[in-house]
Amino acid sequence: MDAQSYNTALADLRTLRDQIKKARAALARLEADRDKRIVQLASYEKAKAERIAPAAGLSVADVVVLAPSLAPDSLTEENTDVPVQSPAPATHAPSKDAEYEPAAQPAAVAPAMRTVQPQVAPADVPAVTAAPDAPRTLPSIPEGEAGDAWFAHTPGLASTRPNFTQQARSTVFLDSDTGVLVHRQQTHHLDLGSRSAADILTAVFHAIPEGVERIYITAGDPWHRNADRYPYLRDAVAAWLNAPTPGWRTDTGRGRDRMAGHFVHARNPVGRYQLENGDSHVEIRSVGEWFDTDGDTPATIRDAFVLLWQALRRHWPDAVVMGSPSQTGRDLWTRTIPQRGQYADGFPVLSEELRGLLHATAGQGRNELITPPRVPEQLPQLVEYDRTFAYAKHAWKSPVGTPRRITAATFAAWSEKEQIRALYGCGHWQLRVTVPDTWNHVGLLPAPAPGDRAWYYPAAPGATFTTWAGGPEIHAALTNPLQPWKIEILDGILWDDGKPLDDWAKKLKETWTNLSAQAHFQGDAQQARASHLASRAVRSILLYGIGSFAQRPRMVTGTTPRTLERDVPADAEIIGFDDELITWQKPTGFARDPNAHPEWAAAIWSGARAALLTQRHRDDDTYAGALHTPPGTVIAFRTDALYLTQPQNWPHHHQPGDYLLKGHLTGPLPAPTTEEELLTLRDAGRAALTATGQEA
């Protein structure tokens, strides 16, 4: 392309831009007319949001927002942000993840429909064992004015301090295997019948007639009761949630609380129900969202939640334990937003384009299984080290302010000192990476693999690849103790350094420390166990709270009768079917989430991945991490954990980020070649370490 054709193409692009603006203006007028007609229809005394929604192409909750008279009468002050149920086949609704919940959006409720499919949770990211043949291509920032326009904030969207007080919900704890239910200080023994949602609701409300708003299932997983009838566990969960519940219907949300519909998750689903002829709203949740249980009674688990609430109240006088850790974490963070100073008006949200770029190019935990011949066929040992409360160590510095674009030319023009300062700061960089010719250790930087958000870590000498990475990982690659990697900066996003999460993380770290100490020194066994569970809940609040900043594009999962196959959305992916229903899913873009800050999550994740490679312990004048082990001794990375063939003398002072010896299995052992084999060895190693009493 020569200069003349380039200028002509630019002129054509500007013309197209103007046409798009006109089309958007026309669309806005049509949407305004639609909204006006909905309000008019709502004036009819028998109008129902469920009928208006499909006619308007909106969700039921969207209609309720426009016409509040169609909403239930009861209101709540709990402003939660949780997944919502999918709409009728012809409409769209937002999808939210139990671990990474974006902002609440109005949503339809159709009891016969399947709900949202979750994104992969931190501990469930599959291991990548080898470099793929056809890796996906990561997006880039457009050249010129088009790309420069990305470097802005979304108008009118910012994280602000709430001006209301959360209201606690009446909560009970139920073991669905034994029927033991704990409410406040009382224990009840229920007959749960078939353990269907209907039987559970009937039994609980018979025992607690004054009403319950949240039922935590502590054991039993009733949503798995017919799992053998379905090809996928998620299908069994969806069938359990959507089974008939006489006297109840799927909750459509209420007032400020936009929770609506059920949330399908293979292990930790959420069922939301509303009394047909009353004001009762109740949700059935799994306590597994908060921590793993090991035969703990409902009474112990209730004590853990009480201790958690009391510990949080020492730092947040208005703290409320909400339905999930991510909701709780995000709510607590908003209550640390400064009331004075530069960000008293809130933290602005990035442009949708930059949020989309970060979603596509900033992965979370490193999950990699290294197999023979890179490791021995027979392992002498398998030693597991887990970084204690890892993310809390990396929340002290985060990106703030309006991001700047740093092109390759700009970066090259800087002095070495300026380049080092930029790479050590809060940035996200597009790179061309070359592995040294004599490299013989693990890979240092992620490269895209096939599949959504899948990554592998090239380690072959001389390998070259293009990727995106955060400053901490780049710094580790350039200054690692073995030899520096060759890195070429192609493009970059650079923010000012700030501390938007520091106060929040410090308070959670102190809460975690206090509860951990109680668990260690408490003389009563049940209270010691409750304190331990409460400390694990604090970990989840921080872990999933950080994840909730990493807004994901909304994903809708729905079903359509086989007889109406033509009604499956054209852009939907069919993910399953049986004799009656077709199950599909489709993305629906980003929500207008005032607390969407993927740049914060990306920075913390990058720091955590870098610390798996090398981490300095200043007080001990030593280092820890994979690069401080001999070549061929690293078996796997799993989010915050390292699996090695040799034990290490790494310091552990019970501080966030310290490497804790978690499992130790003596060999010889066959090297795991699948994630399932790794987890089997992991569990055996943990059991063996516990049996020998060697845990740190």
XYZ file of C-alpha atoms in Angstrom, residues 52-631:
580
model
C -43.961 -8.420 27.531
C -40.293 -9.508 27.673
C -40.216 -11.879 24.653
C -42.339 -9.474 22.609
C -39.793 -6.727 23.287
C -36.730 -8.919 22.877
C -35.660 -8.156 26.458
C -35.256 -10.067 29.671
C -37.948 -10.029 32.342
C -35.704 -8.051 34.665
C -35.099 -5.460 31.913
C -38.853 -5.020 31.660
C -39.175 -4.738 35.445
C -36.559 -1.984 35.472
C -38.616 -0.006 32.948
C -41.912 -0.817 34.650
C -41.347 -1.316 38.395
C -45.049 -1.952 38.955
C -44.541 -5.393 37.418
C -41.976 -6.350 40.078
C -42.736 -8.172 43.342
C -43.734 -5.881 46.186
C -41.015 -6.864 48.657
C -37.692 -5.090 48.504
C -34.260 -5.772 49.938
C -31.222 -3.666 50.511
C -28.751 -6.443 49.719
C -27.214 -5.218 46.498
C -25.749 -8.491 45.291
C -24.089 -9.312 42.003
C -24.620 -12.916 41.050
C -25.359 -15.090 38.039
C -28.769 -14.943 36.477
C -30.952 -17.364 34.628
C -31.051 -17.526 30.882
C -34.014 -16.077 29.003
C -36.480 -17.497 26.583
C -34.915 -18.666 23.290
C -35.633 -15.437 21.460
C -34.169 -13.154 24.118
C -30.749 -12.469 25.595
C -29.581 -12.405 29.215
C -26.250 -11.922 30.940
C -24.219 -14.801 32.294
C -22.171 -14.690 35.420
C -19.623 -16.949 37.011
C -19.760 -18.131 40.611
C -16.077 -17.413 41.064
C -15.727 -14.409 38.772
C -19.004 -12.576 39.021
C -19.357 -9.466 36.874
C -21.788 -6.716 37.758
C -25.466 -7.417 38.160
C -27.637 -7.001 35.103
C -31.384 -7.289 34.621
C -32.210 -10.792 33.478
C -35.115 -12.926 32.459
C -36.336 -15.902 34.374
C -37.749 -18.863 32.531
C -38.008 -21.889 34.819
C -37.856 -24.367 31.957
C -34.619 -22.914 30.645
C -31.142 -23.982 31.601
C -28.987 -21.322 33.133
C -25.512 -19.957 32.842
C -22.475 -22.144 32.309
C -19.652 -20.974 34.608
C -16.201 -20.030 33.545
C -13.411 -22.295 34.851
C -12.689 -21.757 38.545
C -9.121 -21.184 39.735
C -8.550 -24.712 40.971
C -10.140 -26.340 37.938
C -8.105 -24.972 35.041
C -6.945 -28.000 33.055
C -3.236 -28.641 32.793
C -1.510 -28.013 29.458
C 1.052 -30.676 28.764
C 2.675 -29.642 25.510
C 2.942 -26.900 22.958
C -0.020 -27.058 20.576
C 0.214 -27.381 16.811
C -2.094 -24.457 16.101
C -2.161 -21.897 18.900
C -4.804 -19.242 18.810
C -3.846 -15.724 17.759
C -4.020 -13.080 20.447
C -5.552 -9.711 19.592
C -3.482 -6.582 19.106
C -4.198 -2.888 19.540
C -5.118 -1.279 16.200
C -2.653 1.144 14.705
C -3.153 4.881 14.715
C -6.202 6.781 15.889
C -8.376 3.673 16.071
C -6.098 2.095 18.686
C -5.421 5.351 20.501
C -9.168 5.702 21.081
C -9.050 2.602 23.276
C -6.961 4.423 25.872
C -9.773 6.025 27.779
C -12.336 5.261 30.435
C -15.967 4.337 29.876
C -18.025 7.531 30.304
C -20.196 7.597 33.409
C -18.901 4.297 34.796
C -16.784 4.176 37.953
C -16.413 2.219 41.183
C -17.858 4.342 43.976
C -18.323 3.916 47.681
C -21.854 2.633 48.510
C -24.225 4.940 50.333
C -26.293 2.192 51.963
C -25.825 -0.454 54.634
C -26.083 -4.109 53.737
C -28.798 -6.086 55.503
C -28.004 -9.598 56.684
C -30.136 -12.501 55.528
C -31.675 -15.129 57.752
C -29.498 -18.189 57.117
C -29.677 -21.880 57.994
C -27.165 -24.697 57.520
C -28.440 -28.063 56.306
C -26.786 -31.460 55.923
C -28.938 -32.977 53.196
C -27.587 -36.474 53.922
C -28.652 -36.595 57.565
C -31.394 -33.941 57.556
C -29.686 -32.032 60.389
C -30.465 -28.321 60.167
C -28.933 -25.597 62.346
C -30.687 -22.259 62.744
C -29.076 -19.851 65.178
C -28.412 -21.962 68.283
C -31.082 -24.560 67.533
C -30.717 -27.925 65.826
C -33.591 -29.560 63.919
C -33.900 -32.986 62.326
C -35.808 -32.843 59.044
C -37.361 -35.425 56.769
C -36.148 -34.281 53.358
C -38.057 -36.861 51.357
C -36.411 -37.263 47.957
C -34.060 -34.318 48.629
C -35.571 -32.388 45.753
C -35.602 -28.609 45.972
C -39.341 -28.764 46.663
C -38.890 -31.219 49.556
C -36.054 -29.161 51.043
C -38.056 -25.921 50.870
C -41.115 -27.582 52.404
C -39.150 -29.150 55.269
C -37.119 -26.033 56.078
C -40.083 -23.668 56.086
C -42.072 -26.105 58.214
C -39.270 -26.165 60.795
C -38.581 -22.395 60.613
C -42.014 -20.844 60.021
C -40.765 -17.266 60.536
C -38.928 -17.533 57.241
C -35.457 -18.227 55.871
C -33.656 -16.348 53.104
C -30.581 -18.509 52.562
C -30.074 -22.254 52.913
C -26.474 -23.448 52.878
C -26.078 -27.123 52.021
C -23.144 -28.355 54.109
C -23.088 -31.944 52.858
C -24.984 -34.282 50.591
C -24.993 -32.396 47.271
C -28.685 -33.094 46.600
C -28.366 -31.682 43.060
C -26.267 -34.762 42.190
C -28.886 -37.287 43.283
C -29.738 -38.391 39.711
C -26.348 -37.737 38.152
C -26.177 -41.231 36.625
C -29.120 -40.367 34.358
C -27.285 -37.557 32.579
C -24.211 -37.426 30.339
C -22.837 -34.378 32.194
C -22.969 -33.419 35.851
C -24.093 -29.933 34.918
C -27.164 -31.400 33.214
C -28.130 -33.213 36.408
C -27.752 -29.987 38.377
C -29.891 -28.069 35.888
C -32.615 -30.711 36.055
C -32.618 -30.567 39.864
C -32.853 -26.775 39.912
C -35.605 -26.621 37.312
C -37.759 -29.467 38.673
C -41.306 -28.455 39.727
C -41.549 -26.747 43.135
C -45.268 -26.541 44.008
C -46.057 -23.271 45.723
C -42.784 -21.726 44.578
C -41.486 -20.235 41.361
C -38.067 -19.185 40.144
C -37.098 -15.878 41.747
C -37.236 -12.882 39.423
C -35.301 -10.526 41.691
C -36.561 -7.716 43.842
C -35.929 -4.014 44.050
C -32.252 -3.112 44.156
C -31.431 -6.813 44.451
C -31.178 -8.053 40.862
C -30.540 -11.666 41.691
C -32.729 -13.691 39.409
C -32.993 -17.263 38.271
C -30.894 -20.273 39.071
C -27.171 -20.627 38.511
C -25.909 -23.941 37.186
C -22.509 -25.047 38.422
C -21.382 -28.664 38.532
C -20.414 -28.486 42.222
C -21.668 -25.209 43.699
C -24.974 -24.260 42.080
C -27.402 -21.630 43.330
C -31.166 -22.139 43.331
C -33.362 -19.062 43.820
C -37.040 -19.414 44.627
C -39.917 -17.112 45.399
C -43.171 -18.003 47.155
C -46.053 -17.984 44.663
C -48.419 -16.123 46.950
C -46.174 -14.395 49.422
C -43.133 -12.278 50.017
C -40.656 -15.061 50.798
C -37.491 -15.218 48.707
C -34.930 -17.924 49.402
C -31.765 -19.249 47.833
C -30.207 -22.690 48.169
C -26.412 -22.591 47.982
C -23.437 -24.860 48.557
C -21.065 -24.036 51.386
C -18.373 -25.382 49.057
C -18.207 -21.904 47.544
C -16.421 -20.823 50.716
C -14.221 -23.723 51.778
C -13.781 -27.478 51.559
C -15.423 -29.457 54.329
C -14.268 -32.749 55.776
C -17.220 -34.238 57.584
C -17.855 -30.972 59.457
C -21.249 -30.691 61.102
C -23.700 -27.893 60.275
C -23.099 -26.514 63.786
C -19.341 -26.227 63.195
C -19.892 -24.598 59.821
C -22.356 -22.113 61.312
C -19.774 -21.285 63.985
C -17.240 -20.659 61.196
C -19.552 -18.119 59.547
C -20.210 -16.409 62.883
C -16.463 -16.160 63.545
C -15.924 -14.855 60.012
C -18.548 -12.149 60.491
C -17.160 -11.132 63.864
C -13.607 -10.949 62.502
C -14.629 -8.860 59.494
C -16.567 -6.465 61.735
C -13.333 -5.468 63.451
C -12.294 -3.784 60.207
C -15.658 -3.077 58.569
C -18.293 -2.111 61.184
C -21.046 -2.617 58.599
C -19.678 -5.887 57.164
C -22.210 -8.503 56.042
C -21.364 -12.026 54.915
C -23.125 -12.244 51.581
C -24.053 -15.237 49.475
C -20.663 -15.914 47.908
C -17.044 -14.979 48.636
C -16.800 -12.874 45.476
C -19.897 -10.841 46.402
C -18.584 -10.358 49.921
C -15.103 -9.418 48.751
C -16.279 -6.885 46.234
C -18.738 -5.322 48.666
C -16.048 -4.990 51.340
C -13.667 -3.460 48.800
C -16.175 -0.778 47.789
C -16.297 0.224 51.454
C -12.563 0.981 51.355
C -12.844 3.428 48.441
C -11.389 6.717 49.717
C -13.807 9.410 50.818
C -11.173 12.083 50.264
C -8.379 12.614 47.815
C -7.841 11.840 44.142
C -10.238 8.898 43.909
C -12.988 10.091 46.225
C -15.259 10.175 43.167
C -14.436 6.564 42.418
C -12.132 4.518 40.185
C -13.108 4.878 36.501
C -13.682 1.749 34.407
C -11.534 1.157 31.316
C -12.951 1.297 27.810
C -14.715 -1.854 26.697
C -12.001 -2.389 24.084
C -9.218 -2.513 26.676
C -11.303 -4.708 28.951
C -11.818 -7.104 26.069
C -8.109 -7.095 25.286
C -7.207 -7.879 28.896
C -9.787 -10.657 29.001
C -8.233 -12.266 25.932
C -4.574 -11.762 26.829
C -4.246 -11.922 30.638
C -4.561 -15.450 31.998
C -4.922 -16.392 35.635
C -3.026 -19.154 37.428
C -0.300 -21.180 35.774
C -1.494 -24.764 35.330
C 1.042 -26.962 33.592
C 1.951 -30.628 33.809
C 5.474 -31.456 32.654
C 5.777 -35.014 31.362
C 8.578 -37.361 30.259
C 11.054 -37.017 28.635
C 11.369 -33.549 30.257
C 11.130 -35.291 33.644
C 12.103 -38.858 34.652
C 9.756 -41.746 33.878
C 10.094 -42.794 37.515
C 10.040 -40.052 40.146
C 12.116 -40.488 43.302
C 9.543 -38.430 45.250
C 6.625 -36.084 44.730
C 6.779 -33.004 46.954
C 4.029 -30.375 46.943
C 4.633 -26.762 47.976
C 1.708 -24.367 48.110
C 2.072 -20.589 48.400
C 0.151 -19.544 51.512
C -2.606 -16.973 50.844
C -0.609 -16.084 47.736
C -2.659 -13.334 46.092
C -2.618 -11.284 49.285
C 1.121 -10.741 48.741
C 0.595 -9.123 45.332
C -2.225 -6.658 46.006
C -0.052 -3.829 47.366
C 0.422 -2.149 43.959
C -2.122 -1.904 41.142
C -2.687 0.131 37.958
C -4.571 3.433 38.288
C -5.245 6.473 36.154
C -5.711 6.802 32.427
C -3.614 4.176 30.614
C -0.953 5.218 28.114
C -0.043 3.416 24.943
C 3.651 2.620 24.638
C 4.442 1.682 21.051
C 7.547 -0.230 20.029
C 9.062 2.979 18.698
C 8.365 4.879 21.906
C 9.847 2.103 24.032
C 12.957 1.857 21.839
C 13.528 5.605 22.158
C 13.675 5.438 25.949
C 16.837 5.102 27.949
C 17.613 1.766 29.603
C 16.629 3.231 32.960
C 13.261 4.368 31.604
C 12.653 0.970 30.031
C 13.412 -0.870 33.265
C 11.176 1.492 35.236
C 8.305 0.922 32.775
C 8.629 -2.869 32.780
C 8.799 -2.907 36.567
C 5.704 -0.697 36.773
C 2.040 -1.463 36.180
C 1.871 -2.466 32.541
C 0.627 -5.083 30.115
C 2.912 -5.731 27.152
C 2.809 -7.386 23.748
C 6.090 -9.228 23.212
C 8.111 -11.277 20.805
C 9.980 -13.788 22.965
C 12.952 -16.018 22.162
C 14.037 -18.820 24.481
C 17.867 -18.912 24.921
C 19.648 -21.547 22.834
C 21.089 -23.245 25.920
C 17.958 -23.119 28.093
C 17.253 -26.350 30.051
C 14.625 -25.374 32.617
C 10.883 -24.603 32.704
C 9.215 -22.016 30.484
C 8.927 -18.494 31.840
C 6.250 -16.715 29.800
C 2.781 -17.845 28.669
C 1.957 -18.413 25.013
C -1.560 -18.908 23.630
C -2.775 -22.465 23.146
C -5.928 -23.623 21.319
C -9.111 -23.060 23.275
C -10.520 -20.109 25.145
C -8.064 -18.725 27.709
C -5.690 -21.704 27.382
C -1.932 -21.187 27.748
C 1.291 -23.154 27.591
C 4.846 -22.205 28.517
C 7.429 -22.741 25.748
C 10.781 -23.944 27.042
C 12.452 -25.447 23.951
C 15.810 -23.771 23.254
C 15.528 -21.245 20.434
C 11.709 -21.229 20.397
C 10.158 -17.910 19.371
C 6.586 -16.802 20.037
C 4.433 -13.694 20.345
C 2.348 -13.122 23.450
C 1.170 -10.628 26.079
C 2.503 -10.544 29.633
C 2.561 -8.376 32.736
C 5.533 -6.521 34.128
C 6.379 -8.984 36.943
C 6.734 -11.917 34.542
C 8.811 -9.893 32.083
C 11.045 -8.738 34.913
C 11.487 -12.377 36.014
C 12.363 -13.444 32.454
C 14.954 -10.686 32.089
C 16.572 -11.022 35.540
C 16.136 -14.724 36.325
C 19.038 -16.469 38.108
C 19.911 -18.706 35.134
C 20.139 -16.521 32.008
C 18.062 -13.669 30.571
C 15.564 -14.313 27.826
C 15.413 -12.214 24.667
C 12.313 -10.020 24.705
C 11.207 -7.528 22.062
C 8.486 -5.041 22.998
C 5.868 -4.761 20.245
C 3.253 -2.675 22.055
C 2.158 -1.921 25.568
C -0.292 -0.437 28.027
C 1.174 1.489 30.952
C -0.634 2.878 34.001
C 0.446 4.896 36.994
C 1.269 2.872 40.101
C -1.432 3.050 42.765
C -2.821 1.262 45.813
C -6.571 0.803 45.218
C -6.561 -2.680 46.789
C -3.917 -2.219 49.467
C -6.195 -1.224 52.365
C -8.694 -3.961 51.498
C -5.997 -6.624 51.218
C -4.272 -5.542 54.455
C -7.534 -5.821 56.378
C -8.219 -9.255 54.937
C -4.652 -10.380 55.680
C -5.013 -9.253 59.292
C -8.379 -11.019 59.539
C -6.835 -14.187 58.108
C -3.876 -13.986 60.509
C -6.131 -13.593 63.539
C -8.402 -16.479 62.570
C -5.420 -18.709 61.745
C -3.964 -17.952 65.174
C -7.288 -18.807 66.823
C -7.331 -22.118 64.970
C -3.820 -22.884 66.223
C -4.237 -21.872 69.866
C -7.931 -22.617 70.470
C -8.345 -25.353 73.078
C -11.824 -26.447 72.010
C -11.584 -28.751 68.991
C -14.846 -27.601 67.377
C -13.984 -23.926 67.775
C -10.475 -24.564 66.458
C -11.934 -26.217 63.385
C -14.476 -23.390 62.962
C -11.650 -20.833 63.154
C -9.705 -22.742 60.505
C -12.727 -22.829 58.188
C -13.297 -19.110 58.776
C -9.674 -18.389 57.814
C -10.196 -20.385 54.612
C -13.302 -18.299 53.932
C -11.191 -15.124 54.191
C -8.832 -16.595 51.627
C -11.794 -17.194 49.326
C -13.048 -13.641 49.828
C -9.737 -12.241 48.621
C -9.139 -14.834 45.891
C -12.578 -14.623 44.338
C -12.911 -10.932 45.095
C -9.872 -10.339 42.894
C -11.349 -12.661 40.290
C -14.570 -10.655 40.286
C -12.653 -7.590 39.079
C -11.671 -9.566 35.971
C -14.959 -9.036 34.212
C -15.716 -11.751 31.672
C -17.959 -11.421 28.649
C -21.424 -12.583 29.595
C -22.278 -16.101 28.467
C -25.852 -17.325 28.157
C -26.749 -21.004 28.265
C -30.281 -21.931 27.254
C -32.422 -24.749 25.938
C -34.827 -25.024 23.026
C -37.282 -27.888 22.369
C -36.107 -30.279 19.653
C -39.330 -29.560 17.782
C -38.342 -25.879 17.572
C -34.766 -26.383 16.426
C -35.060 -23.432 14.067
C -35.426 -21.157 17.107
C -31.902 -21.835 18.371
C -30.069 -18.467 18.128
C -28.030 -18.266 14.944
C -24.821 -17.357 16.765
C -25.216 -19.984 19.491
C -23.034 -23.044 19.971
C -24.924 -26.296 20.570
C -23.292 -27.995 23.558
C -25.693 -30.894 24.120
C -29.054 -32.393 23.264
C -31.396 -35.205 24.187
C -34.733 -36.454 22.890
C -36.558 -33.331 24.065
C -34.182 -30.380 24.371
C -31.244 -28.755 22.609
C -28.778 -27.035 24.963
C -26.831 -24.081 23.583
C -24.658 -21.229 24.745
C -23.700 -17.861 23.295
C -21.679 -14.812 24.371
C -23.489 -11.519 24.859
C -20.652 -9.040 25.435
C -19.685 -7.065 28.521
C -22.011 -5.670 31.155
C -21.824 -2.081 32.383
C -20.139 -3.164 35.573
C -18.991 -0.259 37.767
C -16.529 -2.589 39.501
C -14.935 -4.056 36.373
C -11.175 -3.651 36.758
C -9.476 -6.478 34.851
C -6.235 -4.493 34.985
C -6.075 -5.120 38.752
C -6.691 -8.845 38.478
C -4.189 -9.127 35.600
C -1.459 -7.389 37.613
C -1.970 -9.655 40.640
C -2.077 -12.811 38.538
C 1.115 -11.807 36.739
C 2.860 -11.218 40.061
C 1.700 -14.585 41.386
C 2.907 -16.440 38.276
C 6.276 -14.707 38.501
C 6.610 -15.693 42.180
C 6.180 -19.354 41.205
C 9.438 -18.927 39.299
C 11.454 -16.802 41.698
C 10.655 -15.043 44.946
C 13.036 -13.283 47.288
C 12.836 -13.673 51.064
C 14.649 -10.578 52.273
C 14.675 -11.470 55.958
C 16.315 -14.812 55.195
C 18.481 -13.480 52.337
C 17.387 -16.349 50.124
C 15.147 -17.181 47.192
C 12.408 -19.711 46.490
C 10.588 -20.858 43.383
C 10.885 -23.192 40.430
C 14.023 -21.569 39.006
C 15.827 -22.291 42.272
C 15.498 -26.046 41.786
C 17.682 -28.263 39.560
C 16.534 -28.760 35.935
